[in-house]
C-alpha cells in the first residue's frame, strides 16, 4: 500500500491518524496531522454582502450532502420534538444527495410542515445568506474525517450542535464553540438545540469563540503546518531540509 511505502502520511485529524495507524500499520512517527483550511476572507466577503431577512423566530441551519452518515433523519426527528417546545423555531437544511427522497418521506411522515425546510443545493451566495440569517448550526453526522462545514458555520459566528463522534470533537470544542451530543440520539439533539435557543447569551459566547477559532485554519496557517510537517520528516530522514530558510 502507498501508505506503508510513504515517508510521510498527512491526515486531517487525530482521528484519521489513529485510523491510518490502526488499519494500515503506519508508524505514528510517519503520520502528521494537517487540518483542512477555510477561505476566511472569501466567506467574510460573502457574509458582508449577504441579505439579512426578517425572522419571526429562531433559525437552526444545517448544511450537508445527504448521505446516511450525516444522520439528517435524526435532525428531522429532533425537529419534531423541538416543534412541541419552541413552536416558532425553524430548521433549514441545505444540500441534496442519495437520501433526498427518503428524507422527504420522513418529513411528511413526521408532519413537519414549514417548521423544517429541505432547501436542496444552493449557490455560495445563497448559502452565505442562510448562514447570516441563522441563530445556530446543527449537523448530527457520525463520521467525519474533519468537517469543514463546521468551520464555515463558526466563521459566520454560529454556535454548533453536533455529535461526539469521529473527528468532530477536534473541530467543535464541547462547551467552548458548541455543544456535542451522543450520536444517533434525536432526543439529546433536540435538548441541545432547545438549550441554546433559550439561552441566546450563551449561544452568542459560543459563536464568538468559534469565530475566533477559525483564525487558526486560514490557508496561510495550514500551509505553515504543512511545511513544518514536511521539514520535520525530511530532518528525520536525511538531516536539515532544503526547505529551511537560509
Coordinates of N, CA and C in Angstrom, one line a residue:
X1 N 0.8 -1.2 0.0 CA 0.0 0.0 0.0 C 0.9 1.2 0.0
X2 N 0.4 2.3 -0.7 CA 1.1 3.6 -0.7 C 1.4 4.1 0.7
X3 N 0.4 4.0 1.6 CA 0.6 4.5 2.9 C 1.7 3.8 3.7
X4 N 2.0 2.6 3.4 CA 3.1 1.9 4.0 C 4.4 2.2 3.4
X5 N 4.4 2.6 2.1 CA 5.7 3.0 1.4 C 6.1 4.4 1.7
X6 N 5.1 5.2 2.0 CA 5.4 6.7 2.1 C 6.3 7.0 3.3
X7 N 7.1 8.0 3.1 CA 7.9 8.5 4.2 C 7.1 9.4 5.2
X8 N 6.0 10.0 4.7 CA 5.2 10.8 5.5 C 3.7 10.7 5.0
X9 N 2.8 10.4 5.9 CA 1.4 10.4 5.6 C 0.7 11.5 6.3
X10 N 0.1 12.4 5.5 CA -0.7 13.5 6.1 C -2.1 13.2 6.2
X11 N -2.7 13.5 7.3 CA -4.1 13.3 7.6 C -4.7 14.6 8.2
X12 N -6.0 14.7 8.2 CA -6.7 16.0 8.6 C -7.0 16.1 10.0
X13 N -6.9 15.0 10.8 CA -7.3 15.0 12.2 C -6.6 13.9 13.0
X14 N -6.6 14.0 14.3 CA -6.0 12.9 15.1 C -6.8 11.6 14.9
X15 N -8.1 11.8 14.7 CA -9.0 10.6 14.5 C -8.5 9.9 13.3
X16 N -8.2 10.6 12.2 CA -7.7 10.0 10.9 C -6.3 9.4 11.2
X17 N -5.5 10.0 12.0 CA -4.2 9.5 12.3 C -4.3 8.1 13.0
X18 N -5.2 8.0 13.9 CA -5.4 6.7 14.6 C -5.9 5.7 13.6
X19 N -6.8 6.0 12.7 CA -7.3 5.1 11.7 C -6.2 4.6 10.8
X20 N -5.4 5.5 10.4 CA -4.2 5.1 9.5 C -3.3 4.2 10.2
X21 N -3.0 4.5 11.4 CA -2.1 3.7 12.2 C -2.7 2.3 12.5
X22 N -3.9 2.3 12.8 CA -4.6 1.0 13.2 C -4.9 0.1 11.9
X23 N -5.4 0.7 10.9 CA -5.9 0.0 9.7 C -4.8 -0.3 8.7
X24 N -3.8 0.6 8.6 CA -2.8 0.4 7.6 C -1.4 0.2 8.2
X25 N -1.3 0.2 9.5 CA 0.0 -0.2 10.1 C 1.1 0.9 9.9
X26 N 0.7 2.1 9.7 CA 1.7 3.2 9.5 C 2.2 3.6 10.9
X27 N 3.5 3.6 11.1 CA 4.0 4.1 12.4 C 3.6 5.5 12.7
X28 N 3.4 5.8 14.0 CA 3.0 7.1 14.4 C 4.0 8.2 14.0
X29 N 5.3 7.9 14.0 CA 6.3 8.9 13.6 C 6.3 9.3 12.1
X30 N 5.5 8.5 11.3 CA 5.4 8.9 9.9 C 4.0 9.5 9.6
X31 N 3.2 9.8 10.6 CA 1.9 10.4 10.4 C 1.9 11.8 10.9
X32 N 1.4 12.8 10.1 CA 1.3 14.2 10.5 C -0.1 14.6 10.4
X33 N -0.6 15.4 11.3 CA -1.9 16.0 11.2 C -1.9 17.4 10.7
X34 N -2.5 17.6 9.6 CA -2.6 19.0 9.0 C -4.1 19.2 8.6
X35 N -4.7 20.1 9.3 CA -6.2 20.2 9.1 C -6.5 20.8 7.8
X36 N -7.8 20.8 7.5 CA -8.3 21.5 6.3 C -8.3 23.0 6.5
X37 N -8.2 23.7 5.4 CA -8.2 25.2 5.5 C -9.6 25.8 5.1
X38 N -9.9 26.9 5.7 CA -11.1 27.6 5.3 C -10.7 29.0 4.7
X39 N -11.4 29.3 3.6 CA -11.1 30.6 2.9 C -11.9 31.7 3.7
X40 N -11.3 32.1 4.8 CA -12.0 33.0 5.7 C -12.3 34.4 5.1
X41 N -11.3 34.9 4.3 CA -11.5 36.2 3.6 C -12.7 36.1 2.6
X42 N -12.7 35.0 1.9 CA -13.8 34.8 0.9 C -15.1 34.7 1.5
X43 N -15.2 33.9 2.6 CA -16.5 33.8 3.3 C -16.9 35.1 4.0
X44 N -15.9 35.9 4.5 CA -16.3 37.2 5.1 C -16.8 38.1 4.1
X45 N -16.3 38.1 2.9 CA -16.8 38.9 1.8 C -18.3 38.5 1.5
X46 N -18.5 37.2 1.4 CA -19.9 36.7 1.1 C -20.8 37.1 2.2
X47 N -20.4 37.0 3.5 CA -21.3 37.3 4.6 C -21.6 38.8 4.6
X48 N -20.6 39.6 4.3 CA -20.8 41.1 4.3 C -21.8 41.5 3.2
X49 N -21.9 40.8 2.1 CA -22.8 41.1 1.0 C -24.2 40.4 1.1
X50 N -24.3 39.5 2.0 CA -25.5 38.7 2.2 C -26.6 39.5 2.7
X51 N -27.8 39.2 2.2 CA -29.0 40.0 2.6 C -29.6 39.4 3.9
X52 N -29.8 40.3 4.9 CA -30.4 39.9 6.1 C -31.9 39.9 6.0
X53 N -32.6 38.9 6.5 CA -34.0 38.8 6.3 C -34.7 38.9 7.7
X54 N -35.9 39.5 7.7 CA -36.7 39.5 9.0 C -37.0 38.0 9.4
X55 N -36.9 37.7 10.6 CA -37.2 36.4 11.1 C -38.3 36.4 12.2
X56 N -39.3 35.6 12.0 CA -40.3 35.6 13.1 C -39.9 34.7 14.3
X57 N -38.9 33.9 14.2 CA -38.4 33.1 15.3 C -37.0 32.6 15.1
X58 N -36.5 31.9 16.0 CA -35.1 31.4 15.9 C -34.9 30.4 14.7
X59 N -33.7 30.4 14.1 CA -33.5 29.5 12.9 C -32.3 28.7 13.2
X60 N -32.4 27.4 13.0 CA -31.3 26.4 13.0 C -31.0 26.0 11.6
X61 N -29.7 26.1 11.2 CA -29.3 25.8 9.9 C -28.5 24.5 9.9
X62 N -28.6 23.7 8.8 CA -27.8 22.5 8.6 C -27.4 22.5 7.1
X63 N -26.2 22.1 6.9 CA -25.6 22.1 5.5 C -24.9 20.7 5.4
X64 N -25.3 19.9 4.4 CA -24.7 18.6 4.2 C -25.1 18.0 2.9
X65 N -24.2 17.1 2.4 CA -24.6 16.1 1.4 C -25.4 15.1 2.1
X66 N -26.5 14.7 1.5 CA -27.5 13.8 2.2 C -27.1 12.4 2.1
X67 N -26.1 12.0 2.8 CA -25.6 10.6 2.9 C -26.1 10.1 4.3
X68 N -26.2 8.7 4.4 CA -26.6 8.1 5.7 C -25.8 8.6 6.9
X69 N -24.5 8.7 6.7 CA -23.6 9.0 7.8 C -23.9 10.4 8.4
X70 N -24.5 11.3 7.6 CA -24.8 12.6 8.1 C -26.0 12.6 9.1
X71 N -26.8 11.5 9.1 CA -27.8 11.3 10.1 C -28.9 12.5 10.1
X72 N -29.2 13.0 9.0 CA -30.2 14.1 8.9 C -31.6 13.6 9.3
X73 N -31.8 12.3 9.3 CA -33.1 11.9 9.8 C -33.2 12.1 11.3
X74 N -32.0 12.1 12.0 CA -32.0 12.4 13.4 C -32.4 13.9 13.6
X75 N -31.9 14.7 12.7 CA -32.3 16.1 12.9 C -33.8 16.4 12.6
X76 N -34.3 15.7 11.6 CA -35.8 15.8 11.4 C -36.6 15.3 12.7
X77 N -36.1 14.2 13.2 CA -36.8 13.8 14.4 C -36.7 14.7 15.6
X78 N -35.5 15.3 15.7 CA -35.2 16.3 16.7 C -36.1 17.5 16.5
X79 N -36.3 17.9 15.2 CA -37.2 19.0 14.8 C -38.6 18.8 15.2
X80 N -39.1 17.5 15.1 CA -40.4 17.2 15.6 C -40.6 17.4 17.1
X81 N -39.5 17.0 17.8 CA -39.6 17.3 19.3 C -39.5 18.7 19.6
X82 N -38.6 19.4 18.9 CA -38.4 20.9 19.2 C -39.7 21.7 18.9
X83 N -40.4 21.3 17.8 CA -41.6 22.0 17.5 C -42.6 22.0 18.6
X84 N -42.6 21.0 19.4 CA -43.6 20.9 20.5 C -43.1 21.8 21.7
X85 N -41.9 22.2 21.7 CA -41.3 23.0 22.8 C -41.1 24.5 22.4
X86 N -40.7 24.7 21.2 CA -40.5 26.1 20.7 C -41.2 26.2 19.3
X87 N -42.4 26.5 19.4 CA -43.3 26.5 18.2 C -42.8 27.4 17.1
X88 N -42.1 28.5 17.4 CA -41.7 29.4 16.3 C -40.3 29.1 15.8
X89 N -39.6 28.0 16.3 CA -38.3 27.7 15.8 C -38.4 27.1 14.4
X90 N -37.4 27.3 13.6 CA -37.4 26.8 12.2 C -36.1 26.1 12.0
X91 N -36.1 25.0 11.2 CA -34.9 24.3 10.8 C -34.8 24.4 9.3
X92 N -33.6 24.8 8.8 CA -33.5 24.9 7.3 C -32.2 24.0 7.0
X93 N -32.5 23.1 6.1 CA -31.4 22.1 5.7 C -31.0 22.3 4.2
X94 N -29.8 22.6 4.0 CA -29.2 22.9 2.7 C -28.5 21.6 2.2
X95 N -28.7 21.2 0.9 CA -28.0 20.1 0.3 C -28.9 19.1 -0.3
X96 N -28.3 18.3 -1.1 CA -29.0 17.1 -1.7 C -28.1 15.9 -1.6
X97 N -28.6 14.8 -2.1 CA -27.8 13.6 -2.1 C -28.7 12.4 -2.1
X98 N -28.1 11.2 -1.9 CA -28.8 9.9 -2.1 C -30.0 9.8 -1.1
X99 N -30.0 10.5 0.0 CA -31.2 10.4 0.9 C -32.2 11.4 0.7
X100 N -32.2 12.2 -0.3 CA -33.1 13.3 -0.5 C -34.6 12.8 -0.5
X101 N -34.9 11.7 -1.2 CA -36.2 11.2 -1.3 C -36.7 10.6 0.0
X102 N -35.8 9.9 0.7 CA -36.1 9.3 2.0 C -36.4 10.3 3.0
X103 N -35.6 11.4 3.0 CA -35.8 12.4 4.0 C -37.1 13.2 3.7
X104 N -37.4 13.3 2.4 CA -38.7 14.0 2.1 C -39.9 13.2 2.6
X105 N -39.8 11.8 2.5 CA -40.8 11.0 3.0 C -40.9 11.1 4.6
X106 N -39.8 11.1 5.2 CA -39.7 11.2 6.7 C -40.3 12.5 7.1
X107 N -40.0 13.6 6.4 CA -40.5 14.9 6.7 C -42.0 14.9 6.7
X108 N -42.6 14.2 5.6 CA -44.1 14.1 5.5 C -44.6 13.3 6.6
X109 N -44.0 12.1 6.9 CA -44.5 11.2 8.0 C -44.5 11.9 9.4
X110 N -43.5 12.8 9.6 CA -43.5 13.5 10.9 C -44.4 14.7 10.9
X111 N -44.9 15.1 9.8 CA -45.8 16.2 9.7 C -45.1 17.5 10.1
X112 N -43.9 17.7 9.6 CA -43.1 18.8 10.0 C -43.5 20.1 9.3
X113 N -44.2 20.1 8.2 CA -44.6 21.3 7.5 C -43.5 22.3 7.3
X114 N -43.8 23.6 7.6 CA -42.8 24.6 7.4 C -41.8 24.7 8.6
X115 N -42.0 23.9 9.6 CA -41.1 24.0 10.7 C -39.7 23.5 10.3
X116 N -39.6 22.6 9.3 CA -38.4 22.2 8.8 C -38.4 22.3 7.3
X117 N -37.5 23.0 6.7 CA -37.4 23.1 5.2 C -36.2 22.4 4.6
X118 N -36.5 21.6 3.6 CA -35.4 21.0 2.8 C -35.1 21.9 1.6
X119 N -34.0 22.6 1.6 CA -33.8 23.6 0.6 C -33.1 23.1 -0.7
X120 N -32.5 22.0 -0.7 CA -31.7 21.5 -1.8 C -30.4 22.2 -1.9
X121 N -29.7 22.1 -3.0 CA -28.4 22.7 -3.2 C -28.6 24.2 -3.5
X122 N -27.7 25.0 -2.9 CA -27.7 26.5 -3.1 C -26.4 27.0 -3.6
X123 N -26.4 28.1 -4.3 CA -25.2 28.7 -4.7 C -24.4 29.2 -3.4
X124 N -23.2 29.5 -3.6 CA -22.4 30.0 -2.4 C -23.0 31.3 -1.9
X125 N -23.5 32.2 -2.8 CA -24.1 33.4 -2.4 C -25.4 33.2 -1.5
X126 N -26.2 32.2 -2.0 CA -27.4 31.9 -1.2 C -27.1 31.2 0.1
X127 N -26.0 30.4 0.0 CA -25.6 29.7 1.3 C -25.1 30.7 2.3
X128 N -24.4 31.7 1.9 CA -24.0 32.8 2.8 C -25.2 33.5 3.4
X129 N -26.2 33.7 2.7 CA -27.4 34.3 3.2 C -28.0 33.4 4.3
X130 N -28.0 32.1 4.1 CA -28.5 31.2 5.1 C -27.7 31.3 6.4
X131 N -26.4 31.3 6.2 CA -25.5 31.4 7.4 C -25.8 32.7 8.2
X132 N -25.9 33.8 7.5 CA -26.1 35.1 8.3 C -27.5 35.2 8.9
X133 N -28.4 34.5 8.4 CA -29.8 34.5 8.9 C -30.1 33.4 9.9
X134 N -29.1 32.7 10.3 CA -29.4 31.6 11.3 C -28.9 32.0 12.7
X135 N -29.4 31.3 13.6 CA -29.0 31.5 15.0 C -28.1 30.5 15.5
X136 N -28.1 29.3 15.0 CA -27.2 28.3 15.3 C -27.1 27.2 14.2
X137 N -26.1 26.4 14.2 CA -25.8 25.4 13.2 C -25.9 24.0 13.8
X138 N -26.5 23.1 13.1 CA -26.5 21.7 13.6 C -26.3 20.7 12.5
X139 N -25.4 19.7 12.7 CA -25.2 18.6 11.8 C -24.9 17.4 12.7
X140 N -25.8 16.4 12.8 CA -25.6 15.3 13.7 C -24.8 14.1 13.0
X141 N -23.9 14.4 12.1 CA -23.1 13.4 11.4 C -22.3 12.5 12.4
X142 N -22.1 11.3 12.1 CA -21.4 10.4 12.9 C -20.1 9.9 12.3
X143 N -19.7 10.5 11.1 CA -18.5 10.1 10.5 C -17.9 11.3 9.7
X144 N -16.9 11.9 10.3 CA -16.2 13.0 9.6 C -14.7 12.9 9.8
X145 N -14.0 12.9 8.7 CA -12.5 12.9 8.9 C -12.0 14.3 9.3
X146 N -12.8 15.3 9.1 CA -12.5 16.7 9.6 C -13.8 17.4 9.9
X147 N -14.5 17.9 8.8 CA -15.8 18.5 8.9 C -15.6 20.0 8.7
X148 N -15.3 20.4 7.4 CA -15.1 21.8 7.0 C -16.3 22.6 7.2
X149 N -17.5 22.0 7.1 CA -18.7 22.7 7.2 C -18.9 23.3 8.6
X150 N -18.3 22.7 9.6 CA -18.4 23.2 11.0 C -17.6 24.5 11.0
X151 N -16.4 24.6 10.4 CA -15.6 25.8 10.3 C -16.4 26.9 9.6
X152 N -17.1 26.6 8.5 CA -17.9 27.6 7.8 C -18.9 28.2 8.8
X153 N -19.6 27.4 9.5 CA -20.6 27.9 10.4 C -20.0 28.7 11.5
X154 N -18.8 28.3 12.0 CA -18.1 29.1 13.0 C -17.6 30.4 12.5
X155 N -17.2 30.4 11.2 CA -16.8 31.6 10.6 C -17.9 32.6 10.5
X156 N -19.2 32.1 10.4 CA -20.3 33.0 10.4 C -20.7 33.4 11.9
X157 N -20.0 32.9 12.9 CA -20.3 33.3 14.2 C -21.4 32.5 14.8
X158 N -21.7 31.3 14.3 CA -22.8 30.5 14.8 C -22.2 29.4 15.8
X159 N -22.9 29.3 16.9 CA -22.6 28.1 17.8 C -23.1 26.8 17.1
X160 N -22.4 25.7 17.4 CA -22.6 24.5 16.7 C -23.1 23.4 17.6
X161 N -24.2 22.7 17.2 CA -24.6 21.5 17.8 C -24.3 20.3 16.9
X162 N -23.5 19.4 17.5 CA -23.1 18.2 16.7 C -22.9 17.0 17.6
X163 N -22.4 15.9 17.0 CA -22.3 14.7 17.8 C -20.8 14.4 18.2
X164 N -20.7 13.8 19.3 CA -19.4 13.4 19.8 C -19.0 12.1 19.1
X165 N -18.4 12.3 17.9 CA -18.1 11.1 17.0 C -17.0 11.5 16.1
X166 N -16.1 10.5 15.7 CA -15.1 10.6 14.8 C -14.2 11.9 15.1
X167 N -13.9 12.7 14.1 CA -13.1 13.9 14.3 C -13.8 15.1 14.7
X168 N -15.1 15.0 14.9 CA -15.9 16.2 15.2 C -15.5 16.9 16.5
X169 N -15.2 16.2 17.6 CA -14.7 16.9 18.8 C -13.4 17.7 18.6
X170 N -12.6 17.4 17.6 CA -11.4 18.1 17.3 C -11.7 19.5 16.7
X171 N -12.8 19.6 16.0 CA -13.2 20.9 15.4 C -14.2 21.7 16.2
X172 N -15.2 21.0 16.7 CA -16.2 21.6 17.6 C -15.8 21.3 19.0
X173 N -15.4 22.3 19.8 CA -15.0 22.1 21.1 C -16.2 22.2 22.1
X174 N -16.5 21.1 22.7 CA -17.7 21.0 23.5 C -17.7 22.0 24.7
X175 N -18.7 22.8 24.7 CA -18.8 23.8 25.8 C -18.0 25.1 25.5
X176 N -17.3 25.1 24.4 CA -16.4 26.2 24.0 C -16.9 26.9 22.7
X177 N -17.1 26.1 21.7 CA -17.6 26.6 20.4 C -18.9 26.0 20.1
X178 N -19.4 25.1 20.9 CA -20.7 24.4 20.6 C -21.0 23.4 21.7
X179 N -22.0 22.6 21.3 CA -22.5 21.5 22.2 C -22.5 20.2 21.5
X180 N -21.8 19.2 22.1 CA -21.8 17.9 21.5 C -22.7 16.9 22.2
X181 N -23.4 16.1 21.4 CA -24.4 15.2 22.0 C -24.0 13.8 21.6
X182 N -24.5 12.8 22.3 CA -24.3 11.4 21.9 C -24.8 11.2 20.4
X183 N -24.1 10.4 19.7 CA -24.6 10.1 18.3 C -25.9 9.3 18.3
X184 N -26.6 9.5 17.2 CA -27.9 8.8 17.0 C -28.9 8.9 18.1
X185 N -29.0 10.2 18.6 CA -29.9 10.4 19.7 C -30.7 11.7 19.5
X186 N -31.8 11.6 18.7 CA -32.6 12.8 18.4 C -33.1 13.5 19.7
X187 N -33.4 12.8 20.8 CA -33.9 13.4 22.0 C -32.8 14.3 22.6
X188 N -31.5 13.8 22.7 CA -30.5 14.7 23.2 C -30.2 15.8 22.2
X189 N -30.3 15.6 20.9 CA -30.1 16.6 19.9 C -31.1 17.7 20.1
X190 N -32.4 17.4 20.3 CA -33.4 18.4 20.5 C -33.2 19.2 21.8
X191 N -32.7 18.5 22.8 CA -32.5 19.2 24.1 C -31.3 20.2 23.9
X192 N -30.3 19.8 23.2 CA -29.2 20.7 23.0 C -29.6 22.0 22.2
X193 N -30.4 21.7 21.1 CA -30.9 22.8 20.3 C -31.8 23.8 21.2
X194 N -32.7 23.2 21.9 CA -33.6 24.0 22.8 C -32.8 24.8 23.8
X195 N -31.8 24.1 24.4 CA -31.0 24.8 25.4 C -30.3 26.1 24.9
X196 N -29.7 26.0 23.7 CA -29.1 27.1 23.1 C -30.1 28.2 22.6
X197 N -31.2 27.7 22.0 CA -32.2 28.7 21.6 C -32.8 29.5 22.7
X198 N -32.9 28.8 23.9 CA -33.4 29.5 25.1 C -32.4 30.3 25.8
X199 N -31.2 30.2 25.4 CA -30.1 31.0 26.1 C -29.2 31.7 25.1
X200 N -29.8 32.8 24.5 CA -29.1 33.4 23.4 C -27.7 34.0 23.9
X201 N -27.6 34.4 25.1 CA -26.3 34.9 25.6 C -25.2 33.8 25.5
X202 N -25.5 32.6 26.0 CA -24.6 31.5 25.9 C -24.3 31.2 24.4
X203 N -25.3 31.2 23.6 CA -25.2 30.9 22.2 C -24.2 32.0 21.5
X204 N -24.4 33.2 22.0 CA -23.5 34.3 21.4 C -22.1 34.0 21.8
X205 N -21.8 33.7 23.1 CA -20.5 33.4 23.5 C -19.8 32.3 22.8
X206 N -20.6 31.2 22.6 CA -20.0 30.0 21.9 C -19.7 30.4 20.4
X207 N -20.6 31.2 19.8 CA -20.4 31.6 18.4 C -19.2 32.5 18.3
X208 N -19.0 33.4 19.2 CA -17.9 34.3 19.2 C -16.6 33.6 19.3
X209 N -16.6 32.6 20.2 CA -15.4 31.8 20.4 C -15.1 30.9 19.2
X210 N -16.1 30.4 18.5 CA -16.0 29.7 17.3 C -15.4 30.5 16.2
X211 N -15.9 31.8 16.1 CA -15.3 32.7 15.1 C -13.8 32.9 15.4
X212 N -13.4 33.1 16.6 CA -12.0 33.3 16.9 C -11.2 32.1 16.5
X213 N -11.8 31.0 16.8 CA -11.0 29.7 16.5 C -10.7 29.5 15.0
X214 N -11.6 30.0 14.1 CA -11.4 29.8 12.7 C -10.1 30.5 12.2
X215 N -9.6 31.5 12.9 CA -8.4 32.2 12.5 C -7.2 31.3 12.4
X216 N -7.2 30.2 13.1 CA -6.1 29.2 13.0 C -6.2 28.2 11.9
X217 N -7.2 28.4 11.0 CA -7.4 27.5 9.9 C -7.4 28.2 8.6
X218 N -6.8 29.3 8.5 CA -6.7 30.0 7.2 C -5.7 29.3 6.3
X219 N -5.7 29.5 5.0 CA -4.8 28.8 4.1 C -3.3 29.1 4.6
X220 N -3.0 30.3 5.0 CA -1.6 30.6 5.4 C -1.2 29.7 6.7
X221 N -2.1 29.7 7.6 CA -1.8 28.9 8.8 C -1.6 27.4 8.5
X222 N -2.5 26.9 7.7 CA -2.5 25.5 7.3 C -1.3 25.2 6.5
X223 N -0.9 26.1 5.6 CA 0.3 25.9 4.7 C 1.5 25.8 5.6
X224 N 1.6 26.6 6.7 CA 2.7 26.6 7.6 C 2.8 25.3 8.3
X225 N 1.7 24.7 8.7 CA 1.7 23.4 9.3 C 2.1 22.3 8.4
X226 N 1.7 22.5 7.1 CA 2.1 21.5 6.1 C 3.6 21.5 5.9
X227 N 4.2 22.7 5.8 CA 5.6 22.8 5.6 C 6.4 22.4 6.8
X228 N 5.9 22.6 8.0 CA 6.5 22.2 9.2 C 6.6 20.6 9.2
X229 N 5.5 20.0 8.8 CA 5.4 18.5 8.8 C 6.4 18.0 7.8
X230 N 6.5 18.6 6.6 CA 7.5 18.2 5.6 C 8.9 18.3 6.1
X231 N 9.2 19.5 6.7 CA 10.6 19.8 7.2 C 10.9 18.7 8.3
X232 N 10.0 18.5 9.2 CA 10.3 17.5 10.2 C 10.6 16.1 9.7
X233 N 9.8 15.7 8.7 CA 10.0 14.4 8.1 C 11.4 14.4 7.4
X234 N 11.7 15.4 6.7 CA 13.0 15.4 5.9 C 14.2 15.5 6.9
X235 N 14.0 16.2 8.0 CA 15.1 16.2 9.0 C 15.3 14.7 9.5
X236 N 14.2 14.1 9.8 CA 14.3 12.7 10.3 C 14.9 11.7 9.3
X237 N 14.7 12.0 8.0 CA 15.2 11.1 7.0 C 16.7 11.4 6.7
X238 N 17.0 12.6 6.5 CA 18.3 12.9 6.0 C 19.0 14.2 6.5
X239 N 18.6 14.6 7.7 CA 19.2 15.9 8.2 C 18.5 17.1 7.7
X240 N 19.1 18.3 7.9 CA 18.4 19.6 7.6 C 17.9 19.6 6.2
X241 N 16.7 20.1 6.0 CA 16.0 20.1 4.8 C 16.3 21.3 3.9
X242 N 16.2 21.1 2.6 CA 16.4 22.2 1.7 C 15.3 23.2 1.8
X243 N 14.2 22.9 2.5 CA 13.1 23.8 2.7 C 13.4 24.8 3.8
X244 N 14.5 24.6 4.6 CA 14.8 25.5 5.6 C 15.1 26.9 5.1
X245 N 14.7 27.9 5.8 CA 15.0 29.3 5.4 C 16.5 29.5 5.6
X246 N 17.2 30.2 4.7 CA 18.6 30.4 4.9 C 18.9 31.2 6.1

